[in-house]
Coordinates of C-alpha atoms in Angstrom, one line a residue:
Chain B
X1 CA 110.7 110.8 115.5
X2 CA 110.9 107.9 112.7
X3 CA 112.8 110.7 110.7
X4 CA 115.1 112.3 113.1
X5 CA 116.1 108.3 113.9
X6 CA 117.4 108.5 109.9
X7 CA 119.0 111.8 109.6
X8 CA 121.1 110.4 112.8
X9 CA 121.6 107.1 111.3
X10 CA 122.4 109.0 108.0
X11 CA 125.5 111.0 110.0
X12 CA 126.6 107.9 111.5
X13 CA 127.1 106.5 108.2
X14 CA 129.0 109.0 107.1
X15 CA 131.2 109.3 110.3
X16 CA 132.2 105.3 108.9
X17 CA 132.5 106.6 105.2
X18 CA 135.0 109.3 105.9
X19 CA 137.3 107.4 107.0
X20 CA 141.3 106.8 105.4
X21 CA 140.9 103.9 102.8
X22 CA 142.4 100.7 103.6
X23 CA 144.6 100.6 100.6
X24 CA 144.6 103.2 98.1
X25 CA 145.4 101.4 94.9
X26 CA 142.0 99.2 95.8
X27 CA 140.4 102.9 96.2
X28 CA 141.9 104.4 93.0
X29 CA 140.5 101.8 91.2
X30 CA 137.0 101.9 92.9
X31 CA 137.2 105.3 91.7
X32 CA 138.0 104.8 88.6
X33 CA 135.0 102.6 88.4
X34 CA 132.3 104.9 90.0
X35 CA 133.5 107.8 87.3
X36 CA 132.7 105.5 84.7
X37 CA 129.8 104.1 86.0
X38 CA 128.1 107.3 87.9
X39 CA 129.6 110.1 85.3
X40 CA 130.5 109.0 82.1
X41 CA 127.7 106.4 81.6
X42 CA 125.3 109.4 82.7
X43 CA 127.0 112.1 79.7
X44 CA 124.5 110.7 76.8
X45 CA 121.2 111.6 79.2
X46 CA 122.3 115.0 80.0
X47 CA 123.6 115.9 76.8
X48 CA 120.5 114.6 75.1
X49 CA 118.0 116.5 77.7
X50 CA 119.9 119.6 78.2
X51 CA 119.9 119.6 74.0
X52 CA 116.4 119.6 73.9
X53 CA 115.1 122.0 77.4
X54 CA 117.7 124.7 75.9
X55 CA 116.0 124.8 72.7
X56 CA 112.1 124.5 74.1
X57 CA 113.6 127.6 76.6
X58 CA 114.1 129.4 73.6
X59 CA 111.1 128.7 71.9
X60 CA 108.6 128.9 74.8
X61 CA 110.5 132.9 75.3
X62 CA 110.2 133.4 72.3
X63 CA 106.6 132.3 71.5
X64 CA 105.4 134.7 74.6
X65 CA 108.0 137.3 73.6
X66 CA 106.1 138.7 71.1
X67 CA 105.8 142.7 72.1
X68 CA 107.8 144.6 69.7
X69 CA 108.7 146.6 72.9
X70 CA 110.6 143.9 74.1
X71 CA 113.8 143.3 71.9
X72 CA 114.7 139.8 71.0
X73 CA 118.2 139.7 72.5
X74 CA 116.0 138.8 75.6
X75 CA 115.5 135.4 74.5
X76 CA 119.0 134.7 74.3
X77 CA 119.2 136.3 77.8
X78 CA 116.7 134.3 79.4
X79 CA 117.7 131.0 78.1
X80 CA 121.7 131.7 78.9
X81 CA 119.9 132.5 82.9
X82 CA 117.8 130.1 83.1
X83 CA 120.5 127.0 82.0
X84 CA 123.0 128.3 83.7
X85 CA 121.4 129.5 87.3
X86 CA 118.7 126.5 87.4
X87 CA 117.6 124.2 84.6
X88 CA 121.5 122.5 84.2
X89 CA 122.5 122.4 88.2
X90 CA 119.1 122.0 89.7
X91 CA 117.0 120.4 87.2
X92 CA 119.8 117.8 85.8
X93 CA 120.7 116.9 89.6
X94 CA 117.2 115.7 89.8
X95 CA 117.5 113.6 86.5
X96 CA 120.8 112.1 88.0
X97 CA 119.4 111.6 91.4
X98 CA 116.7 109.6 89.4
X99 CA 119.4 107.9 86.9
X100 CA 122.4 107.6 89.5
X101 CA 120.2 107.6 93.0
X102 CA 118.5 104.5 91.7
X103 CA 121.8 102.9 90.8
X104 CA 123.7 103.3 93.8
X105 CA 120.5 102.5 95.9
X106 CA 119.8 98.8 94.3
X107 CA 123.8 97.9 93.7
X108 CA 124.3 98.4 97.3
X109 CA 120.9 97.0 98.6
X110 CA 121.4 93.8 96.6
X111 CA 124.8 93.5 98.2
X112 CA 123.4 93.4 101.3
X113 CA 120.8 90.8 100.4
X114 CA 123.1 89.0 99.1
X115 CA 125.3 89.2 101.9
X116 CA 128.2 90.5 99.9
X117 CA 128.6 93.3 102.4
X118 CA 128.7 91.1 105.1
X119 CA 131.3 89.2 103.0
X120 CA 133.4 92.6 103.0
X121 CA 132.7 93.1 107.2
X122 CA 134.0 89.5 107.5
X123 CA 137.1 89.9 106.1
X124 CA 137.7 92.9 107.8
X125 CA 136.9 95.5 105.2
X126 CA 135.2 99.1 106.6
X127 CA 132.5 98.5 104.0
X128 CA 130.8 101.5 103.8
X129 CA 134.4 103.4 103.5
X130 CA 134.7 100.8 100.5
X131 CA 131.6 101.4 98.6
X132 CA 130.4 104.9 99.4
X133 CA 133.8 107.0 99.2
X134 CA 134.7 106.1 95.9
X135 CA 131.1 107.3 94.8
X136 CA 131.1 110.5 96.9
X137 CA 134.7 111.3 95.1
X138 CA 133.7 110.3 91.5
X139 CA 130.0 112.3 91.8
X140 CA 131.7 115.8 93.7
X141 CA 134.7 115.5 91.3
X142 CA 132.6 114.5 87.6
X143 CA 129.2 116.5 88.2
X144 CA 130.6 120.0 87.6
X145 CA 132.2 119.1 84.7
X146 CA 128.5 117.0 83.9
X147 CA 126.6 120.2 84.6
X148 CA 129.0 122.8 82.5
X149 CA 128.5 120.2 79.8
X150 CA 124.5 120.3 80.4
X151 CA 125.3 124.5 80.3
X152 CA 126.9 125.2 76.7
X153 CA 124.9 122.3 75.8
X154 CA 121.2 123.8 76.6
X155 CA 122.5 127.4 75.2
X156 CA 123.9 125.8 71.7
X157 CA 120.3 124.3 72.1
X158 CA 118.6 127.3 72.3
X159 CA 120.4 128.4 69.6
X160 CA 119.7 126.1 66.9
X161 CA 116.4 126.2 68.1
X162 CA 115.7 129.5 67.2
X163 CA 118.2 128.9 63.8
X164 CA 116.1 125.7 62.4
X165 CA 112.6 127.9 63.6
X166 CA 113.5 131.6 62.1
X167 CA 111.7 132.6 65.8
X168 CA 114.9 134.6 66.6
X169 CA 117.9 135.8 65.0
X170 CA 121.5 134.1 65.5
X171 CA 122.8 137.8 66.2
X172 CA 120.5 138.7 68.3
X173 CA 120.5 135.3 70.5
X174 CA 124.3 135.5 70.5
X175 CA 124.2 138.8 71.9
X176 CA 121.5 138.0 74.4
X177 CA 123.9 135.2 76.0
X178 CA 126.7 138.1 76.3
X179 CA 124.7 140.4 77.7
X180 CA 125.2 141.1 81.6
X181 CA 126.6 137.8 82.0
X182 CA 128.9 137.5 85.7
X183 CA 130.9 134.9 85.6
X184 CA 129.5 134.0 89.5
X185 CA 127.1 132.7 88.1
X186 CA 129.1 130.0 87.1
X187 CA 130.4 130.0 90.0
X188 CA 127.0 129.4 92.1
X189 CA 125.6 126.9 90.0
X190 CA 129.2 124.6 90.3
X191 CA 128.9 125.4 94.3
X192 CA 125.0 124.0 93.8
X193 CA 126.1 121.1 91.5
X194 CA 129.2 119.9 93.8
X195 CA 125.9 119.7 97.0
X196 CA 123.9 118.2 95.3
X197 CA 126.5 115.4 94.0
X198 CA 127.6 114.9 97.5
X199 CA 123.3 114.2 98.0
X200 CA 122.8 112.3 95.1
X201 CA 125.9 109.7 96.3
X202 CA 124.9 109.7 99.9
X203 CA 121.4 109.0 100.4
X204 CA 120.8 106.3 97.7
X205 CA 123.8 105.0 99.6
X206 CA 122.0 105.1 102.9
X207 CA 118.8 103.6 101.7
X208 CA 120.5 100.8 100.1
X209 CA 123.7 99.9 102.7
X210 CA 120.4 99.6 105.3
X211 CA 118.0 97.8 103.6
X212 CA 116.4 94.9 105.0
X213 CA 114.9 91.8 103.4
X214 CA 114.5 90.5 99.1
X215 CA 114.1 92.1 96.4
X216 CA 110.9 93.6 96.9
X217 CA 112.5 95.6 99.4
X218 CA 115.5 96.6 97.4
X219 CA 113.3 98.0 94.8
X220 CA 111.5 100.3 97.7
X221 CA 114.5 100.9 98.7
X222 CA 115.6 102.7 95.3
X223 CA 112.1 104.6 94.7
X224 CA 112.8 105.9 98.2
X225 CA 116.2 107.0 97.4
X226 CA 115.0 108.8 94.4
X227 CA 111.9 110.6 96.0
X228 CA 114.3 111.8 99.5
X229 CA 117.5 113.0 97.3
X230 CA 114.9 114.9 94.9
X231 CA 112.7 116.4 98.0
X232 CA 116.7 117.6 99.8
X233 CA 117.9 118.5 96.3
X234 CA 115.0 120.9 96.0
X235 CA 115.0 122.2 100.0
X236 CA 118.6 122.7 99.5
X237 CA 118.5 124.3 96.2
X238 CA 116.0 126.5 98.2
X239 CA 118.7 127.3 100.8
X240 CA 121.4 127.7 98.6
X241 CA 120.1 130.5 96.4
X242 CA 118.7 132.2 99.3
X243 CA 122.6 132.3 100.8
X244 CA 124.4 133.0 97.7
X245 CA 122.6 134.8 95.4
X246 CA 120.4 136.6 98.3
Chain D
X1 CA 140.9 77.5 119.8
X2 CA 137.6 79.1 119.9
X3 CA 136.0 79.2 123.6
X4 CA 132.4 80.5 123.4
X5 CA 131.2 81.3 127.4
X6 CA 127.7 82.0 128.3
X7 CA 126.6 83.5 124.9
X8 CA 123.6 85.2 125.3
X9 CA 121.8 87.2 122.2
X10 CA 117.9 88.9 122.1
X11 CA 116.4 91.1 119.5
X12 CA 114.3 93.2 120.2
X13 CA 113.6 91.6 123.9
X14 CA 113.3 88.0 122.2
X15 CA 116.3 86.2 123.2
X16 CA 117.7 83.8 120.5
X17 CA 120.9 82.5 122.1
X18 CA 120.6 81.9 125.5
X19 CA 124.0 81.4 127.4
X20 CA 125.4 78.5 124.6
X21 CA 129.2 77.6 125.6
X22 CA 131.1 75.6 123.8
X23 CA 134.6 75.2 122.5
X24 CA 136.1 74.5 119.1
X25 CA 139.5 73.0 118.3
X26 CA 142.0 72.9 115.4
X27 CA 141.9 70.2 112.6
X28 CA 138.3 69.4 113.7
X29 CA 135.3 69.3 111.8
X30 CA 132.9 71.1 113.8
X31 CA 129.3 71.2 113.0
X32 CA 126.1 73.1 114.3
X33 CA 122.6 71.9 114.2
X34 CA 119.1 72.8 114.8
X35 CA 116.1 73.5 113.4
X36 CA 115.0 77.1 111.6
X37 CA 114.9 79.6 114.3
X38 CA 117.3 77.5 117.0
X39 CA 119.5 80.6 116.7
X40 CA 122.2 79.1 114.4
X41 CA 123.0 81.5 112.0
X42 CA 123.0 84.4 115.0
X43 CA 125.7 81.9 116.3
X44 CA 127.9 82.1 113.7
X45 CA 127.5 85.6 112.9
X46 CA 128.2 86.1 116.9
X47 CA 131.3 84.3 116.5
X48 CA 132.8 85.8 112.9
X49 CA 131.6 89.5 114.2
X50 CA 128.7 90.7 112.3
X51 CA 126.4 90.4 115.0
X52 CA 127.6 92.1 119.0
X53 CA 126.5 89.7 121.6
X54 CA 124.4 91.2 124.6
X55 CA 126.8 88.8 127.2
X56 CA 129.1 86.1 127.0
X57 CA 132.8 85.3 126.2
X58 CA 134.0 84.2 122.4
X59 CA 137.8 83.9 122.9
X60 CA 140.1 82.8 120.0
X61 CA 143.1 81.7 121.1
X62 CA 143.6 83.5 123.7
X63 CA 142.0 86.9 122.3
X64 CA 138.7 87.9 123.7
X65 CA 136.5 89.4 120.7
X66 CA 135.2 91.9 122.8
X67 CA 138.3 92.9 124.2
X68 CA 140.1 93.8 120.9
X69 CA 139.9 97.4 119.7
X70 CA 138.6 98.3 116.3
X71 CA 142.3 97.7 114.5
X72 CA 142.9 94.8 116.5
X73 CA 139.0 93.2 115.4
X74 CA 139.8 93.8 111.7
X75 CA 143.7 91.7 111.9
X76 CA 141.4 88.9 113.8
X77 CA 138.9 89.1 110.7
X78 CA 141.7 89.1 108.4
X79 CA 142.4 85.6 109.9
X80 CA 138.9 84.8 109.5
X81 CA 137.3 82.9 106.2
X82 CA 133.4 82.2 105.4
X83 CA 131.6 80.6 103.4
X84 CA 127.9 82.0 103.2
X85 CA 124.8 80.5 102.3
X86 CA 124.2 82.0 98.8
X87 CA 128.3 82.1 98.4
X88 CA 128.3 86.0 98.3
X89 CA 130.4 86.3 95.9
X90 CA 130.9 90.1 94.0
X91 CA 128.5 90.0 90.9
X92 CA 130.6 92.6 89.1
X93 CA 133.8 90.5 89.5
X94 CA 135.4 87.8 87.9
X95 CA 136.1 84.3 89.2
X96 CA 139.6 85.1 89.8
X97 CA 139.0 89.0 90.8
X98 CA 136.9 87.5 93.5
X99 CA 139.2 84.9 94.9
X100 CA 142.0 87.8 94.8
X101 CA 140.0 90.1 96.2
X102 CA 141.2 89.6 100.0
X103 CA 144.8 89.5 98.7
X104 CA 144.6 92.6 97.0
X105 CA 143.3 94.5 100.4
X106 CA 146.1 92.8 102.9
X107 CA 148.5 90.7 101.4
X108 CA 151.6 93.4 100.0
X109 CA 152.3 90.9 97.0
X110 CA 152.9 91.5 93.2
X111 CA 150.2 90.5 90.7
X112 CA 151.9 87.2 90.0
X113 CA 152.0 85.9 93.4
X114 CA 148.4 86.8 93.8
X115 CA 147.9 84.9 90.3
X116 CA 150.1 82.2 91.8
X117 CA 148.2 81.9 94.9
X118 CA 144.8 82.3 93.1
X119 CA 145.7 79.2 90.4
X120 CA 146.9 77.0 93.7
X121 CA 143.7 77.4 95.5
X122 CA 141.4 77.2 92.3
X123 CA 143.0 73.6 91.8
X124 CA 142.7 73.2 95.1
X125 CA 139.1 73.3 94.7
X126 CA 139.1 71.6 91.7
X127 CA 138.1 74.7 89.4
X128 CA 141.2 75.3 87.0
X129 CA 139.3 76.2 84.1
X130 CA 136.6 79.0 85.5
X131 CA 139.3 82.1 86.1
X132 CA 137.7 84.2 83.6
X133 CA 133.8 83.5 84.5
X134 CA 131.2 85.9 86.1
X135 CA 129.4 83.8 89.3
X136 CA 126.3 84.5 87.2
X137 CA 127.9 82.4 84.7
X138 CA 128.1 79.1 87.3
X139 CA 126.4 76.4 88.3
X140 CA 125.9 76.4 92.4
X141 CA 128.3 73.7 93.1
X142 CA 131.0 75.8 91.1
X143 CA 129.9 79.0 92.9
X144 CA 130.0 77.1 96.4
X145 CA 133.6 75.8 95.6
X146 CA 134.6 80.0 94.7
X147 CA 133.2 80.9 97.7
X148 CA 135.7 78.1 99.6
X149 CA 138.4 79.3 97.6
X150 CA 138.1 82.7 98.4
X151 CA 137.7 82.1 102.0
X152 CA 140.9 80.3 102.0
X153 CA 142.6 82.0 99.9
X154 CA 144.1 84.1 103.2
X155 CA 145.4 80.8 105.0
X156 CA 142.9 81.4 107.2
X157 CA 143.0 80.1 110.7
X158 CA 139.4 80.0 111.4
X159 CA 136.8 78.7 108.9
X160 CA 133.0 79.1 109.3
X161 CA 130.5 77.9 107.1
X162 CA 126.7 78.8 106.8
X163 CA 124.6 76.3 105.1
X164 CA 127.5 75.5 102.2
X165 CA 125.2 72.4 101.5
X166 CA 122.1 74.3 100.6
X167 CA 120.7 73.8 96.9
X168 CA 123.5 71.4 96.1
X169 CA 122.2 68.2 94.7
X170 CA 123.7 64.7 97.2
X171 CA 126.7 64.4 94.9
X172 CA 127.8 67.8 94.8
X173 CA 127.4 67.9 98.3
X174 CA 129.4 65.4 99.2
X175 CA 132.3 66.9 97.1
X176 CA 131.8 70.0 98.7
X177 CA 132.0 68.2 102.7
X178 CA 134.7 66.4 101.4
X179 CA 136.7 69.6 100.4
X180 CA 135.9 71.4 103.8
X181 CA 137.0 68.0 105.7
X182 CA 140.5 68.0 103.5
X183 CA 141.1 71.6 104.0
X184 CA 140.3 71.9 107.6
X185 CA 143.1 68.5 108.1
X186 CA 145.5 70.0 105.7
X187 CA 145.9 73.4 106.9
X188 CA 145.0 72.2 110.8
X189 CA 142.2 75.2 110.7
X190 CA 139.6 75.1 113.1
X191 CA 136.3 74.8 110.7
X192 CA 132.8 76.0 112.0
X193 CA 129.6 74.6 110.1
X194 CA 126.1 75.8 110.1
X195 CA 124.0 72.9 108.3
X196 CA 120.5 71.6 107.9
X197 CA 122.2 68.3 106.2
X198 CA 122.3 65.0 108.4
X199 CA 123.9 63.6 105.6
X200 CA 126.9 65.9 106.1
X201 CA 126.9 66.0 109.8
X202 CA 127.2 61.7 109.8
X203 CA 129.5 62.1 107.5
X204 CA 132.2 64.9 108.3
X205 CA 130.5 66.1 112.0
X206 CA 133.8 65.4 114.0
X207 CA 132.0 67.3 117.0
X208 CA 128.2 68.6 116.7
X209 CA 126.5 70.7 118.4
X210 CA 122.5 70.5 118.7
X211 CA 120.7 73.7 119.8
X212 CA 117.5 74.3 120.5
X213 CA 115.9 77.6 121.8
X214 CA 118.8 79.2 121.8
X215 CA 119.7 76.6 124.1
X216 CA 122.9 73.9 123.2
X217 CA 120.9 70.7 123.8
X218 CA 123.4 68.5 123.4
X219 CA 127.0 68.0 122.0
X220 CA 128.8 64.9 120.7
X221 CA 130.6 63.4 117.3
X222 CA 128.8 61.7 114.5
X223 CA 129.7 58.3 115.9
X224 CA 127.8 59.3 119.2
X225 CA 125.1 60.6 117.4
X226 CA 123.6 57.0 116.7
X227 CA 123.7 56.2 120.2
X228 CA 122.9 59.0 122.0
X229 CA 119.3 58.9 123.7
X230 CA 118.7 62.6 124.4
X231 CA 114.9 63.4 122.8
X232 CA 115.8 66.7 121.5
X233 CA 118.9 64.9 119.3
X234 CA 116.1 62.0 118.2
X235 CA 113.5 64.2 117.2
X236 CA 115.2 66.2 114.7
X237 CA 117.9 63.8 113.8
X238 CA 115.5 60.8 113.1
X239 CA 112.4 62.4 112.4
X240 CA 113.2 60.6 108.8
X241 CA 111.7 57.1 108.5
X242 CA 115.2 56.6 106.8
X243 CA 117.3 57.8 108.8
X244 CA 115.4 56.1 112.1
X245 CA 115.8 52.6 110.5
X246 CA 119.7 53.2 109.5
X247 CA 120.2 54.4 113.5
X248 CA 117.9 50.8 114.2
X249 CA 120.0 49.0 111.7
X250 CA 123.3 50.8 113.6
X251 CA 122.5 49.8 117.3
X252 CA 121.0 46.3 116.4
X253 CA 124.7 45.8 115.0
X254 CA 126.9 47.5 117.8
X255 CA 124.6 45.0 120.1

């Protein structure tokens, strides 16, 4: 019942965030903001990890590749797969909602406690159309772009993996990334990535805009935020491949 | 003028405001007091919006609050200023930012009038040099005296005030009744104050309001406040040895 109560709550909110702005050069600039602050600042995490889990792809196939049977364009194959259909849409969404989720939950929850937001209410301002549109637009808009990055990223990892180890040749990973490869894949994982933006913005949002009490309860707050958008990141990346690739 | 009728307010089954009506005029220093938990703050925040009361009238000039749709409720807000308690100012923004924050969102002005009208009420509040600062970077006087700047920073025609006294030190709070008395005259606003301080409500309460309960237990000015018998007024008024003897010292002289 406690839950149901939320998900309504949740809808309600987002009944006050859709909503036209009150003046669009306050929301271009709020936008502006959010890129910077939810996307850009969040480009030297995912390059760094989608680097690394590219390259330890390659090794790990690699290192249990070792039938002579089983030709070593594979690895190459397997890596391309599994950056492009799960580890860079699914896997980095769950390192933003921890990065990003946490953000947007304690900025907005110390608003409250701070009664800035009621500061916003009193002068008339639709706050949650204030602070939660300009982060909904920034995460839907920047993420695919985040996640393509996190893509070519985790491959070129694999790649100089398997150059600085001798495990694989450059040839043959090269033409393991070629090999079969449909472009709706692409596709699917954007369509994933541009969900689970729209989750990573909202919910954080919800926990914090609601939030009652100090800053013991902000912090809750935030772990909450992190542990729901994961848990709905991972039911919907459930759904998702089920309806689309299915 | 702000006519409050039969206010009546309960969470969750406890009422907090039980039928308080009252009325506020223009120019006037108007001051609310009561202990914690009289139902004070749920006043205020009854009377700027933030909270829906469950009955009762709040009527500014003419307009009844519940009456106005949701467009009409945000042009009365926009006439609206408030000073909170902790001076809620935006932690990301500067000084200035903050205090042309409101103008940005309604007034249709270039940046140089905004600057314009910024600099004039930062003097106003005696802070010309702080444009640049982060609130973080401010002592809580300074921040207080923002927080007054950006409420009025609209021409507001209603001002309400939540504790502006609170963690201010005697002399800074005195500066900062002494503003809200001089801006409330000068702009003939009708000014609404929360406050825990006898020392501002002797010296700028024009018309004060006790409650108690959730009940308004009395109402008078800070002259009649020396006189008046009622117990409620008595007890939390002069429950000071200091302030009992000054009240003494007061009605021995009037005799």
């Amino acid at each position: 019942m406690k839950y149901l109560k939320h998900v309504g709550k949740y809808f309600l909110m987002l009944r006050q965030v859709f909503k036209k702005p009150q003046k669009w050069s306050v929301f271009r600039e709020m936008l502006f903001r959010e890129i910077e602050d939810l996307g850009l600042k969040s480009l030297g995490i995912i390059a760094f990890i989608s680097f690394f889990v590219g390259g330890v792809v390659a090794i790990q196939t690699a290192l249990n590749v070792d039938s002579p049977f089983i030709p070593k364009y594979l690895i190459g194959f397997a890596t391309m797969r599994s950056m492009i259909l799960e580890f860079a849409p699914t896997f980095m969404s769950v390192i933003l909602a921890g990065k990003v989720g946490s953000y947007i939950s304690s900025s907005i929850g110390t608003m409250r406690v701070t009664e800035q937001i009621d500061a916003l209410e009193v002068m008339g301002i639709n706050s949650l159309n204030y602070l939660v549109l300009p982060k909904i637009i920034a995460t839907m808009f920047f993420y695919p772009l985040l996640i393509s990055l996190a893509m070519f990223l985790g491959i070129f990892g694999g790649y100089v993996a398997g150059t600085l180890t001798n495990l694989f040749s450059s040839d043959d990973y090269l033409y393991g990334i070629r090999l079969d490869f449909d472009p709706y894949y692409i596709q699917y994982a954007l369509i994933k990535t541009v969900v689970f933006a729209f989750v990573i913005a909202t919910i954080p949002a919800y926990h914090g805009y609601y939030v009652k009490g100090g800053s013991l309860e902000v912090g809750r707050a935030s772990t909450q935020a992190v542990v729901w958008t994961s848990v709905v990141i991972i039911l919907l990346n459930y759904f998702l491949t089920q309806m689309l690739l299915a | 003028m702000i006519e409050v009728t039969d206010l009546y307010k309960e969470f969750k089954g406890i009422p907090v405001l039980k039928g308080v009506s009252t009325t506020f005029e223009k120019g006037v220093t108007n001051m609310i007091i009561g202990q914690s938990g009289s139902g004070k703050t749920v006043f205020l925040k009854c009377l700027v919006g933030l909270h829906v009361p469950d009955s009762g009238i709040i009527c500014f000039d003419g307009r009844k609050q519940k009456e106005l749709d949701i467009k009409e409720q945000r042009l009365l807000r926009q006439e609206i200023g408030m000073v909170f308690q902790g001076g809620a100012l935006y932690d990301s923004l500067t000084v200035e930012e903050n205090i042309m924050f409101p103008l940005k969102m309604f007034a249709d002005q270039s940046f140089s009038e905004r600057m314009d009208r910024v600099n004039f009420v930062l003097k106003r509040v005696n802070l010309e040099n702080a444009n640049k600062k982060f609130p973080a970077e401010l002592s809580g006087g300074m921040q207080k005296r923002v927080s007054i700047a950006r409420a009025i920073v609209m021409n507001p025609k209603y001002l309400f005030c939540d504790e502006p006294n609170s963690g201010l030190d005697p002399n800074t709070a005195t500066v900062i009744d002494n503003l809200i008395k001089e801006i409330t005259e000068e702009y003939q606003i009708i000014t609404v104050i929360n406050s825990h301080d006898m020392n501002s409500v002797m010296e700028i309460g024009e018309k004060i309001i006790l409650l108690k309960d959730g009940v308004k237990e009395w109402e008078g000015s800070n002259k009649e406040i020396f006189i008046t018998e009622n117990e409620a007024v008595v007890n939390f008024v002069y429950s000071s040895n200091l302030f009992r003897k000054v009240r003494e010292a007061y009605l021995k002289e009037t005799k």
